[in-house]
């Protein structure tokens, strides 16, 4: 039994007052029990305010990135240990924007995943192919490599979430076809089962890439899709909540 998990990746949006206003509205919408795990992933600057507002609620908090080193000369960076201090439960690892814009490779993503697990937090490991890779018939080979390298020396995957996000669908308004998303999620599930045995069965797989209130149900009803990672449509609390409701069925 996998509880669906729907996460809002705000990317580099919202000041602290904007974050507070959003979260107050989200808390109002959430009521007592969303019946779905809901995670908000703000910018680092809004994490303390978000942690204070979300602490008495069932809504979870995530960080968009974190360095695996515990401390050191990494100007501008924030470590897993530092975000753990703030009450963060999830850390995005290897989002395609970090891979592309900040040059993160599979080895670094793997170190982030291991550091996140080491601190008792849950990595949301993002994997997905570019359009060229899909057109070239290499989508699964790419995703398999990303999984293999990021999870190479992970013994216990407890808490791990995989976000399958085809790069060409992120922020473009062009979502994957649901059968293609299901096919990839099923292959990822098979890989996790082989790699982690019965513990692999409990790992949740999200779909991400242009999920909106009007298409969310198509993805969230797929048998191997256990939630969504949402960027653009998560910036408005009412739209994000409509997606959460789609996960409830
Ligand atoms: C994302 O940032 O992970 C994402 C899926 O963005 P969008 O929903 O805007 O495509």
Coordinates of N, CA and C and ligand atoms in Angstrom, one line a residue:
X1 N 0.9 -1.2 0.0 CA 0.0 0.0 0.0 C 0.9 1.3 0.0
X2 N 0.9 2.0 -1.1 CA 1.8 3.2 -1.2 C 0.9 4.4 -1.1
X3 N 1.1 5.3 -0.1 CA 0.3 6.5 0.0 C 0.8 7.5 -1.0
X4 N -0.1 8.0 -1.8 CA 0.3 9.0 -2.9 C 1.0 10.2 -2.3
X5 N 2.0 10.7 -3.0 CA 2.8 11.9 -2.5 C 2.8 12.9 -3.7
X6 N 2.3 14.1 -3.3 CA 2.2 15.2 -4.3 C 3.0 16.3 -3.8
X7 N 4.0 16.8 -4.6 CA 4.9 17.8 -4.1 C 4.9 19.0 -5.0
X8 N 5.1 20.2 -4.3 CA 5.1 21.5 -5.0 C 6.5 22.0 -5.0
X9 N 7.1 22.0 -6.2 CA 8.4 22.6 -6.4 C 8.3 24.0 -6.9
X10 N 8.5 24.9 -5.9 CA 8.4 26.3 -6.3 C 9.5 26.9 -7.1
X11 N 10.6 26.2 -7.3 CA 11.8 26.7 -8.0 C 12.2 28.0 -7.4
X12 N 12.6 29.0 -8.2 CA 13.1 30.3 -7.6 C 12.0 31.3 -7.6
X13 N 10.9 31.0 -6.9 CA 9.7 31.8 -6.8 C 9.4 32.1 -5.4
X14 N 8.8 33.2 -5.1 CA 8.2 33.6 -3.8 C 9.1 34.2 -2.8
X15 N 8.8 35.4 -2.4 CA 9.4 36.1 -1.2 C 8.9 35.4 0.0
X16 N 9.4 35.8 1.2 CA 8.9 35.2 2.4 C 7.4 35.6 2.7
X17 N 7.0 36.9 2.5 CA 5.6 37.2 2.7 C 4.7 36.4 1.7
X18 N 5.2 36.3 0.5 CA 4.4 35.5 -0.5 C 4.3 34.0 -0.1
X19 N 5.4 33.5 0.4 CA 5.3 32.1 0.9 C 4.4 32.0 2.0
X20 N 4.4 32.9 3.0 CA 3.5 32.8 4.1 C 2.0 32.9 3.7
X21 N 1.7 33.8 2.8 CA 0.3 33.9 2.3 C -0.1 32.6 1.6
X22 N 0.7 32.1 0.8 CA 0.4 30.8 0.1 C 0.1 29.7 1.1
X23 N 1.0 29.6 2.1 CA 0.9 28.4 3.0 C -0.3 28.6 3.9
X24 N -0.6 29.8 4.2 CA -1.9 30.0 5.0 C -3.1 29.5 4.2
X25 N -3.1 29.8 3.0 CA -4.2 29.4 2.1 C -4.2 27.8 1.9
X26 N -3.0 27.3 1.8 CA -2.9 25.8 1.6 C -3.4 25.1 2.9
X27 N -3.0 25.6 4.0 CA -3.4 25.0 5.3 C -4.9 25.0 5.4
X28 N -5.5 26.2 5.0 CA -7.0 26.3 5.0 C -7.6 25.2 4.1
X29 N -7.1 25.0 2.9 CA -7.6 24.1 2.0 C -7.4 22.6 2.5
X30 N -6.3 22.4 3.2 CA -6.0 21.0 3.6 C -6.9 20.5 4.7
X31 N -7.4 21.4 5.5 CA -8.3 20.9 6.6 C -7.5 19.9 7.5
X32 N -8.2 18.9 8.0 CA -7.5 18.0 8.9 C -6.6 17.0 8.3
X33 N -7.2 16.2 7.3 CA -6.4 15.1 6.8 C -6.5 15.0 5.3
X34 N -5.4 15.4 4.6 CA -5.5 15.4 3.2 C -5.6 14.0 2.6
X35 N -5.3 13.0 3.3 CA -5.4 11.6 2.8 C -4.3 11.3 1.8
X36 N -3.5 12.2 1.5 CA -2.4 12.1 0.5 C -1.2 12.8 1.2
X37 N 0.0 12.4 1.0 CA 1.1 13.1 1.5 C 1.4 14.3 0.6
X38 N 1.4 15.5 1.2 CA 1.6 16.7 0.5 C 2.9 17.4 1.0
X39 N 3.7 17.7 0.1 CA 5.0 18.3 0.4 C 5.2 19.6 -0.3
X40 N 5.6 20.6 0.4 CA 5.9 21.9 -0.2 C 7.4 22.1 -0.2
X41 N 8.0 22.5 -1.4 CA 9.4 22.6 -1.6 C 9.8 24.1 -2.0
X42 N 9.9 25.0 -1.0 CA 10.2 26.4 -1.3 C 11.7 26.6 -1.6
X43 N 12.0 27.9 -1.8 CA 13.4 28.3 -1.9 C 14.0 28.2 -0.5
X44 N 15.3 28.2 -0.3 CA 15.9 28.1 1.0 C 15.5 29.3 1.9
X45 N 15.4 30.5 1.3 CA 15.0 31.7 2.1 C 13.7 31.5 2.8
X46 N 12.8 30.8 2.2 CA 11.4 30.7 2.8 C 11.3 29.4 3.7
X47 N 12.4 28.6 3.8 CA 12.2 27.4 4.6 C 11.9 27.6 6.1
X48 N 12.6 28.6 6.8 CA 12.3 28.7 8.2 C 10.8 29.1 8.4
X49 N 10.3 30.1 7.6 CA 8.9 30.6 7.8 C 8.0 29.4 7.5
X50 N 8.3 28.6 6.4 CA 7.5 27.5 6.0 C 7.5 26.4 7.1
X51 N 8.6 26.2 7.7 CA 8.7 25.2 8.7 C 7.9 25.5 9.9
X52 N 7.9 26.8 10.3 CA 7.1 27.3 11.5 C 5.6 27.1 11.2
X53 N 5.2 27.5 9.9 CA 3.7 27.4 9.6 C 3.3 25.9 9.5
X54 N 4.1 25.1 8.9 CA 3.7 23.7 8.6 C 3.9 22.7 9.8
X55 N 4.7 23.1 10.8 CA 5.0 22.2 11.9 C 3.7 21.6 12.5
X56 N 2.7 22.4 12.8 CA 1.5 21.8 13.4 C 0.5 21.1 12.5
X57 N 0.9 21.0 11.2 CA 0.0 20.4 10.2 C 0.6 19.1 9.6
X58 N -0.2 18.3 8.9 CA 0.3 17.1 8.3 C 1.1 17.4 7.0
X59 N 1.2 18.6 6.6 CA 1.9 19.0 5.4 C 3.4 18.9 5.6
X60 N 4.1 18.3 4.6 CA 5.5 18.1 4.7 C 6.3 19.2 4.0
X61 N 7.6 19.3 4.4 CA 8.5 20.3 3.8 C 9.7 19.7 3.1
X62 N 10.1 20.3 2.0 CA 11.3 19.7 1.3 C 12.2 20.9 0.9
X63 N 13.4 20.5 0.6 CA 14.4 21.5 0.1 C 14.7 21.1 -1.4
X64 N 15.0 22.1 -2.2 CA 15.1 21.9 -3.6 C 16.5 21.3 -4.0
X65 N 17.4 21.4 -3.0 CA 18.8 20.9 -3.3 C 19.5 20.9 -2.0
X66 N 20.6 20.2 -1.8 CA 21.5 20.3 -0.7 C 22.8 19.6 -1.0
X67 N 23.9 20.2 -0.6 CA 25.2 19.6 -0.8 C 25.4 18.4 0.1
X68 N 26.1 17.4 -0.3 CA 26.3 16.2 0.5 C 27.4 16.4 1.6
X69 N 28.3 17.3 1.4 CA 29.4 17.5 2.4 C 28.8 18.1 3.7
X70 N 29.3 17.7 4.9 CA 28.6 18.2 6.1 C 29.0 19.7 6.3
X71 N 30.2 20.1 5.9 CA 30.5 21.5 6.1 C 31.7 21.8 5.2
X72 N 32.1 23.0 5.0 CA 33.3 23.3 4.2 C 33.2 24.5 3.3
X73 N 34.2 24.7 2.5 CA 34.3 25.9 1.6 C 33.5 25.7 0.3
X74 N 32.2 25.9 0.4 CA 31.3 25.7 -0.7 C 30.4 27.0 -0.7
X75 N 31.0 28.1 -1.1 CA 30.3 29.4 -1.0 C 29.0 29.4 -1.8
X76 N 28.0 29.8 -1.1 CA 26.7 29.8 -1.7 C 25.9 28.6 -1.6
X77 N 26.5 27.5 -1.0 CA 25.8 26.2 -1.0 C 25.2 26.0 0.4
X78 N 24.3 25.1 0.5 CA 23.6 24.7 1.8 C 23.7 23.2 1.9
X79 N 24.1 22.7 3.1 CA 24.3 21.2 3.2 C 23.0 20.5 3.6
X80 N 23.0 19.2 3.5 CA 21.9 18.4 3.9 C 21.7 18.5 5.4
X81 N 22.9 18.6 6.2 CA 22.8 18.7 7.6 C 22.1 20.1 8.0
X82 N 22.3 21.1 7.2 CA 21.7 22.4 7.5 C 20.2 22.4 7.2
X83 N 19.8 21.7 6.1 CA 18.3 21.7 5.9 C 17.6 20.8 6.8
X84 N 18.4 19.8 7.3 CA 17.8 18.9 8.3 C 17.4 19.6 9.6
X85 N 18.3 20.6 9.9 CA 18.1 21.5 11.1 C 16.8 22.2 11.1
X86 N 16.2 22.5 9.8 CA 15.0 23.3 9.7 C 13.8 22.5 9.7
X87 N 13.9 21.2 9.9 CA 12.6 20.4 9.9 C 12.2 19.9 8.6
X88 N 13.2 20.0 7.6 CA 12.9 19.5 6.3 C 12.8 18.0 6.3
X89 N 11.9 17.4 5.6 CA 11.7 15.9 5.5 C 12.2 15.4 4.2
X90 N 12.1 16.2 3.1 CA 12.5 15.7 1.8 C 13.6 16.6 1.1
X91 N 14.4 16.0 0.3 CA 15.4 16.8 -0.5 C 15.3 16.3 -1.9
X92 N 15.1 17.3 -2.8 CA 15.1 17.0 -4.3 C 16.6 16.7 -4.6
X93 N 16.8 15.6 -5.3 CA 18.2 15.3 -5.7 C 18.2 15.1 -7.2
X94 N 19.0 15.8 -7.9 CA 19.2 15.6 -9.4 C 18.0 16.1 -10.2
X95 N 17.3 17.2 -9.8 CA 16.3 17.8 -10.6 C 17.0 18.2 -12.0
X96 N 16.3 18.1 -13.1 CA 16.9 18.3 -14.4 C 17.5 19.7 -14.5
X97 N 16.8 20.7 -13.8 CA 17.4 22.0 -13.9 C 18.7 22.1 -13.3
X98 N 18.9 21.4 -12.2 CA 20.3 21.3 -11.5 C 21.3 20.6 -12.4
X99 N 20.8 19.5 -13.0 CA 21.7 18.8 -13.9 C 22.2 19.6 -15.1
X100 N 21.2 20.4 -15.7 CA 21.5 21.1 -16.9 C 22.2 22.5 -16.5
X101 N 21.6 23.2 -15.6 CA 22.1 24.6 -15.4 C 23.3 24.6 -14.5
X102 N 23.4 23.6 -13.6 CA 24.5 23.7 -12.6 C 25.5 22.5 -12.8
X103 N 25.3 21.8 -13.9 CA 26.3 20.8 -14.3 C 26.4 19.6 -13.4
X104 N 25.3 19.3 -12.7 CA 25.4 18.1 -11.8 C 25.4 16.8 -12.5
X105 N 26.4 15.9 -12.2 CA 26.4 14.6 -12.9 C 25.8 13.5 -11.9
X106 N 25.7 12.3 -12.5 CA 25.1 11.2 -11.8 C 25.9 10.9 -10.5
X107 N 27.2 11.1 -10.5 CA 28.0 10.8 -9.3 C 27.7 11.8 -8.2
X108 N 27.5 13.1 -8.5 CA 27.2 14.0 -7.4 C 25.8 13.8 -7.0
X109 N 24.9 13.5 -7.9 CA 23.5 13.2 -7.5 C 23.5 12.0 -6.5
X110 N 24.3 11.0 -6.8 CA 24.4 9.8 -5.9 C 24.9 10.2 -4.5
X111 N 25.8 11.1 -4.5 CA 26.3 11.5 -3.2 C 25.2 12.3 -2.4
X112 N 24.4 13.1 -3.1 CA 23.3 13.8 -2.5 C 22.3 12.8 -1.9
X113 N 22.0 11.8 -2.7 CA 21.0 10.8 -2.3 C 21.5 10.1 -1.0
X114 N 22.8 9.7 -1.0 CA 23.3 9.0 0.2 C 23.4 9.9 1.4
X115 N 23.8 11.2 1.2 CA 23.9 12.1 2.4 C 22.5 12.3 2.9
X116 N 21.5 12.4 2.0 CA 20.1 12.7 2.5 C 19.6 11.5 3.3
X117 N 19.8 10.3 2.9 CA 19.4 9.1 3.6 C 20.2 9.0 4.9
X118 N 21.5 9.4 4.9 CA 22.4 9.3 6.1 C 21.8 10.2 7.2
X119 N 21.2 11.3 6.8 CA 20.7 12.3 7.8 C 19.3 11.9 8.2
X120 N 18.8 10.8 7.7 CA 17.4 10.4 8.1 C 16.3 11.1 7.3
X121 N 16.7 11.8 6.2 CA 15.7 12.5 5.4 C 15.4 11.6 4.1
X122 N 14.4 12.0 3.4 CA 14.0 11.2 2.2 C 14.4 11.9 0.9
X123 N 15.2 11.3 0.1 CA 15.5 11.9 -1.2 C 14.3 11.7 -2.2
X124 N 14.1 12.8 -2.9 CA 13.2 12.6 -4.1 C 14.2 12.7 -5.3
X125 N 14.5 11.5 -5.8 CA 15.5 11.4 -6.9 C 14.8 11.6 -8.2
X126 N 15.2 12.7 -8.9 CA 14.6 13.0 -10.2 C 15.4 12.3 -11.4
X127 N 14.7 11.6 -12.2 CA 15.3 11.0 -13.4 C 14.4 11.3 -14.6
X128 N 15.0 11.3 -15.8 CA 14.2 11.5 -17.0 C 15.1 11.8 -18.2
X129 N 14.6 11.5 -19.3 CA 15.4 11.7 -20.6 C 15.0 13.0 -21.3
X130 N 16.0 13.5 -22.1 CA 15.7 14.6 -23.0 C 14.9 14.2 -24.2
X131 N 14.5 15.2 -25.0 CA 13.7 14.8 -26.2 C 14.6 14.1 -27.2
X132 N 15.8 14.5 -27.4 CA 16.7 13.8 -28.3 C 16.9 12.3 -27.9
X133 N 17.1 12.1 -26.6 CA 17.3 10.8 -26.0 C 16.0 9.9 -26.3
X134 N 14.8 10.5 -26.1 CA 13.6 9.8 -26.4 C 13.5 9.5 -27.9
X135 N 13.7 10.5 -28.7 CA 13.6 10.3 -30.1 C 14.6 9.2 -30.6
X136 N 15.7 9.2 -29.9 CA 16.8 8.2 -30.3 C 16.6 6.8 -29.7
X137 N 15.4 6.6 -29.0 CA 15.1 5.3 -28.5 C 16.0 5.0 -27.2
X138 N 16.5 6.1 -26.6 CA 17.4 5.8 -25.5 C 16.8 6.2 -24.1
X139 N 15.5 6.4 -24.1 CA 14.8 6.9 -22.8 C 15.1 6.0 -21.7
X140 N 14.9 4.7 -21.9 CA 15.1 3.7 -20.7 C 16.5 3.6 -20.4
X141 N 17.4 3.6 -21.4 CA 18.8 3.5 -21.1 C 19.3 4.6 -20.2
X142 N 18.8 5.8 -20.5 CA 19.2 7.0 -19.7 C 18.7 6.9 -18.3
X143 N 17.4 6.6 -18.2 CA 16.8 6.5 -16.8 C 17.5 5.4 -16.0
X144 N 17.7 4.3 -16.7 CA 18.4 3.1 -16.0 C 19.8 3.5 -15.5
X145 N 20.5 4.3 -16.3 CA 21.8 4.8 -15.9 C 21.7 5.7 -14.7
X146 N 20.7 6.6 -14.8 CA 20.6 7.6 -13.7 C 20.2 6.9 -12.4
X147 N 19.3 5.9 -12.5 CA 19.0 5.1 -11.3 C 20.2 4.4 -10.7
X148 N 20.9 3.7 -11.6 CA 22.0 2.8 -11.3 C 23.1 3.6 -10.6
X149 N 23.4 4.8 -11.1 CA 24.5 5.5 -10.6 C 24.1 6.2 -9.3
X150 N 22.9 6.8 -9.2 CA 22.5 7.5 -8.0 C 22.2 6.5 -6.8
X151 N 21.9 5.3 -7.1 CA 21.5 4.4 -6.0 C 22.6 3.3 -5.9
X152 N 23.8 3.5 -6.5 CA 24.8 2.5 -6.5 C 25.1 1.9 -5.1
X153 N 25.4 2.7 -4.2 CA 25.8 2.1 -2.9 C 24.7 2.4 -1.8
X154 N 23.5 2.4 -2.2 CA 22.4 2.6 -1.2 C 22.0 1.2 -0.7
X155 N 22.1 1.0 0.6 CA 21.7 -0.3 1.1 C 20.2 -0.3 1.5
X156 N 19.8 0.7 2.2 CA 18.5 0.8 2.7 C 17.8 2.0 2.1
X157 N 16.8 1.7 1.2 CA 16.2 2.8 0.5 C 15.0 3.4 1.2
X158 N 14.9 3.2 2.5 CA 13.7 3.6 3.3 C 13.5 5.1 3.1
X159 N 12.3 5.5 2.6 CA 12.0 6.9 2.4 C 12.2 7.4 1.0
X160 N 13.0 6.7 0.3 CA 13.3 7.1 -1.1 C 12.0 7.3 -2.0
X161 N 12.0 8.4 -2.7 CA 10.9 8.6 -3.7 C 11.6 8.8 -5.1
X162 N 11.1 8.3 -6.1 CA 11.6 8.5 -7.5 C 10.6 9.4 -8.2
X163 N 11.2 10.5 -8.8 CA 10.3 11.4 -9.7 C 10.7 11.1 -11.1
X164 N 9.9 10.5 -11.9 CA 10.1 10.4 -13.3 C 9.7 11.6 -14.0
X165 N 10.6 12.4 -14.5 CA 10.3 13.7 -15.1 C 11.0 13.8 -16.5
X166 N 10.3 13.5 -17.6 CA 10.9 13.7 -18.9 C 11.3 15.1 -19.0
X167 N 12.5 15.4 -19.4 CA 13.0 16.8 -19.4 C 12.2 17.6 -20.3
X168 N 11.8 17.1 -21.5 CA 11.0 17.8 -22.5 C 9.6 18.2 -22.0
X169 N 9.2 17.6 -20.9 CA 7.8 18.0 -20.4 C 7.9 19.0 -19.3
X170 N 9.0 19.3 -18.8 CA 9.1 20.2 -17.6 C 9.0 21.6 -18.0
X171 N 8.0 22.3 -17.5 CA 7.8 23.7 -17.8 C 7.4 24.0 -19.2
X172 N 7.1 23.1 -20.0 CA 6.8 23.3 -21.5 C 5.3 23.3 -21.8
X173 N 4.5 22.8 -20.8 CA 3.0 22.7 -21.1 C 2.7 21.5 -21.9
X174 N 3.7 20.7 -22.3 CA 3.5 19.5 -23.0 C 3.8 18.3 -22.1
X175 N 2.8 17.7 -21.5 CA 3.0 16.6 -20.6 C 3.2 15.3 -21.4
X176 N 3.8 14.3 -20.8 CA 3.9 13.0 -21.5 C 2.5 12.4 -21.7
X177 N 2.4 11.5 -22.6 CA 1.2 10.7 -22.8 C 1.1 9.8 -21.6
X178 N -0.1 9.7 -20.9 CA -0.2 8.8 -19.8 C 0.3 7.4 -20.0
X179 N 0.0 6.8 -21.1 CA 0.5 5.4 -21.3 C 2.0 5.3 -21.3
X180 N 2.7 6.4 -21.8 CA 4.2 6.4 -21.9 C 4.7 6.6 -20.4
X181 N 4.0 7.4 -19.7 CA 4.4 7.6 -18.3 C 4.3 6.3 -17.5
X182 N 3.1 5.6 -17.7 CA 2.9 4.4 -17.0 C 4.0 3.3 -17.4
X183 N 4.3 3.3 -18.7 CA 5.3 2.3 -19.2 C 6.6 2.6 -18.5
X184 N 7.0 3.8 -18.4 CA 8.3 4.1 -17.8 C 8.3 3.8 -16.3
X185 N 7.1 4.2 -15.6 CA 7.0 4.0 -14.2 C 7.1 2.5 -13.9
X186 N 6.5 1.7 -14.8 CA 6.5 0.2 -14.6 C 7.9 -0.3 -14.7
X187 N 8.7 0.2 -15.7 CA 10.1 -0.2 -15.8 C 10.9 0.2 -14.6
X188 N 10.6 1.4 -14.1 CA 11.4 1.8 -12.9 C 11.0 0.9 -11.7
X189 N 9.7 0.6 -11.6 CA 9.3 -0.3 -10.5 C 10.0 -1.7 -10.6
X190 N 10.1 -2.2 -11.8 CA 10.7 -3.5 -12.0 C 12.2 -3.4 -11.6
X191 N 12.8 -2.3 -12.0 CA 14.2 -2.1 -11.6 C 14.4 -2.0 -10.1
X192 N 13.5 -1.3 -9.4 CA 13.6 -1.1 -8.0 C 13.4 -2.4 -7.3
X193 N 12.5 -3.2 -7.8 CA 12.2 -4.6 -7.2 C 13.4 -5.5 -7.3
X194 N 14.1 -5.4 -8.5 CA 15.3 -6.2 -8.7 C 16.4 -5.7 -7.8
X195 N 16.5 -4.5 -7.6 CA 17.6 -3.9 -6.9 C 17.4 -4.0 -5.4
X196 N 16.2 -3.8 -4.9 CA 15.9 -3.7 -3.4 C 15.0 -4.8 -2.9
X197 N 14.6 -5.7 -3.8 CA 13.7 -6.8 -3.3 C 12.3 -6.2 -2.9
X198 N 11.8 -6.8 -1.8 CA 10.4 -6.4 -1.5 C 10.4 -4.9 -1.0
X199 N 11.5 -4.4 -0.5 CA 11.6 -3.0 -0.1 C 11.4 -2.0 -1.3
X200 N 11.8 -2.5 -2.5 CA 11.6 -1.8 -3.7 C 10.1 -1.5 -4.1
X201 N 9.3 -2.4 -3.6 CA 7.8 -2.4 -3.9 C 7.2 -1.2 -3.2
X202 N 7.8 -0.8 -2.0 CA 7.3 0.3 -1.2 C 7.7 1.7 -1.7
X203 N 8.7 1.8 -2.6 CA 9.2 3.0 -3.1 C 8.2 3.7 -4.0
X204 N 7.9 5.0 -3.7 CA 6.9 5.7 -4.5 C 7.5 6.3 -5.7
X205 N 6.7 6.3 -6.8 CA 7.2 6.8 -8.1 C 6.2 8.0 -8.5
X206 N 6.8 9.2 -8.6 CA 6.0 10.3 -9.0 C 6.2 10.5 -10.5
X207 N 5.2 11.1 -11.2 CA 5.3 11.6 -12.5 C 5.5 13.1 -12.4
X208 N 6.3 13.8 -13.1 CA 6.4 15.2 -13.2 C 6.7 15.7 -14.6
X209 N 6.1 16.8 -14.9 CA 6.2 17.4 -16.2 C 4.9 17.9 -16.7
X210 N 4.7 19.3 -16.5 CA 3.4 19.9 -17.0 C 2.2 19.3 -16.4
X211 N 2.2 18.9 -15.1 CA 1.0 18.4 -14.5 C 0.2 19.6 -14.1
X212 N -1.1 19.6 -14.4 CA -2.0 20.7 -14.1 C -3.3 20.1 -13.5
X213 N -4.2 21.0 -13.0 CA -5.4 20.5 -12.4 C -6.2 19.7 -13.5
X214 N -6.2 20.1 -14.8 CA -7.0 19.4 -15.7 C -6.4 18.1 -16.3
X215 N -5.2 17.8 -16.0 CA -4.6 16.5 -16.5 C -4.1 15.6 -15.4
X216 N -4.2 16.1 -14.1 CA -3.6 15.4 -13.0 C -4.2 14.0 -12.8
X217 N -5.5 13.9 -13.0 CA -6.2 12.6 -12.7 C -5.6 11.5 -13.7
X218 N -5.4 12.0 -14.9 CA -4.9 11.0 -15.9 C -3.6 10.3 -15.5
X219 N -2.7 11.1 -14.8 CA -1.5 10.5 -14.3 C -1.6 9.8 -13.0
X220 N -2.4 10.5 -12.1 CA -2.5 10.0 -10.7 C -3.3 8.7 -10.6
X221 N -4.0 8.3 -11.7 CA -4.8 7.1 -11.7 C -4.0 5.9 -12.3
X222 N -2.8 6.2 -12.7 CA -2.0 5.1 -13.4 C -1.5 4.1 -12.3
X223 N -1.5 2.8 -12.6 CA -1.1 1.9 -11.5 C 0.3 2.0 -10.9
X224 N 1.3 2.5 -11.7 CA 2.6 2.6 -11.1 C 3.0 4.0 -10.8
X225 N 2.1 4.9 -10.9 CA 2.4 6.3 -10.6 C 1.7 6.6 -9.2
X226 N 2.6 7.0 -8.2 CA 2.1 7.2 -6.9 C 2.1 8.6 -6.4
X227 N 2.0 9.5 -7.4 CA 2.0 10.9 -7.0 C 2.6 11.8 -8.1
X228 N 2.7 13.1 -7.8 CA 3.2 14.0 -8.8 C 4.2 15.0 -8.2
X229 N 5.2 15.4 -9.0 CA 6.0 16.5 -8.7 C 5.6 17.6 -9.6
X230 N 5.2 18.8 -9.0 CA 4.6 19.8 -9.8 C 5.3 21.1 -9.7
X231 N 5.7 21.7 -10.8 CA 6.4 23.0 -10.8 C 5.4 24.1 -11.0
X232 N 5.3 24.6 -12.2 CA 4.4 25.8 -12.5 C 3.1 25.8 -11.9
X233 N 2.3 24.7 -12.0 CA 0.9 24.7 -11.5 C 0.9 24.7 -9.9
X234 N 2.1 24.5 -9.3 CA 2.0 24.5 -7.8 C 2.2 25.9 -7.2
X235 N 2.4 26.9 -8.1 CA 2.7 28.2 -7.5 C 1.4 28.9 -7.0
X236 N 0.3 28.4 -7.4 CA -1.0 28.9 -6.9 C -1.6 27.8 -6.0
X237 N -1.9 28.2 -4.7 CA -2.3 27.1 -3.8 C -3.6 26.4 -4.2
X238 N -4.5 27.2 -4.8 CA -5.8 26.5 -5.2 C -5.6 25.5 -6.3
X239 N -4.7 25.9 -7.3 CA -4.4 25.0 -8.4 C -3.7 23.8 -7.9
X240 N -2.8 24.0 -7.0 CA -2.0 22.9 -6.4 C -2.9 21.9 -5.6
X241 N -3.9 22.6 -4.9 CA -4.8 21.7 -4.1 C -5.7 20.9 -5.0
X242 N -6.0 21.5 -6.2 CA -6.9 20.7 -7.1 C -6.1 19.4 -7.6
X243 N -4.8 19.6 -7.7 CA -4.0 18.4 -8.1 C -3.9 17.4 -7.0
X244 N -3.8 17.9 -5.8 CA -3.8 17.0 -4.6 C -5.1 16.2 -4.6
X245 N -6.2 16.9 -4.8 CA -7.5 16.2 -4.8 C -7.6 15.2 -5.8
X246 N -7.0 15.4 -7.0 CA -7.0 14.4 -8.0 C -6.3 13.1 -7.6
X247 N -5.3 13.2 -6.7 CA -4.6 12.1 -6.1 C -5.4 11.3 -5.2
X248 N -6.4 12.0 -4.6 CA -7.3 11.3 -3.7 C -8.4 10.4 -4.4
X249 N -8.5 10.7 -5.6 CA -9.5 9.9 -6.4 C -10.9 10.4 -6.4
Ligands
LIG1 C1 9.3 20.4 -12.0 O1 9.9 21.5 -11.8 O2 9.8 19.4 -11.4 C2 8.2 20.4 -12.9 C3 7.7 19.2 -13.2 O3 7.8 21.5 -13.5 P1 6.4 21.8 -14.3 O4 5.3 21.2 -13.5 O5 6.3 23.3 -14.4 O6 6.6 21.1 -15.6

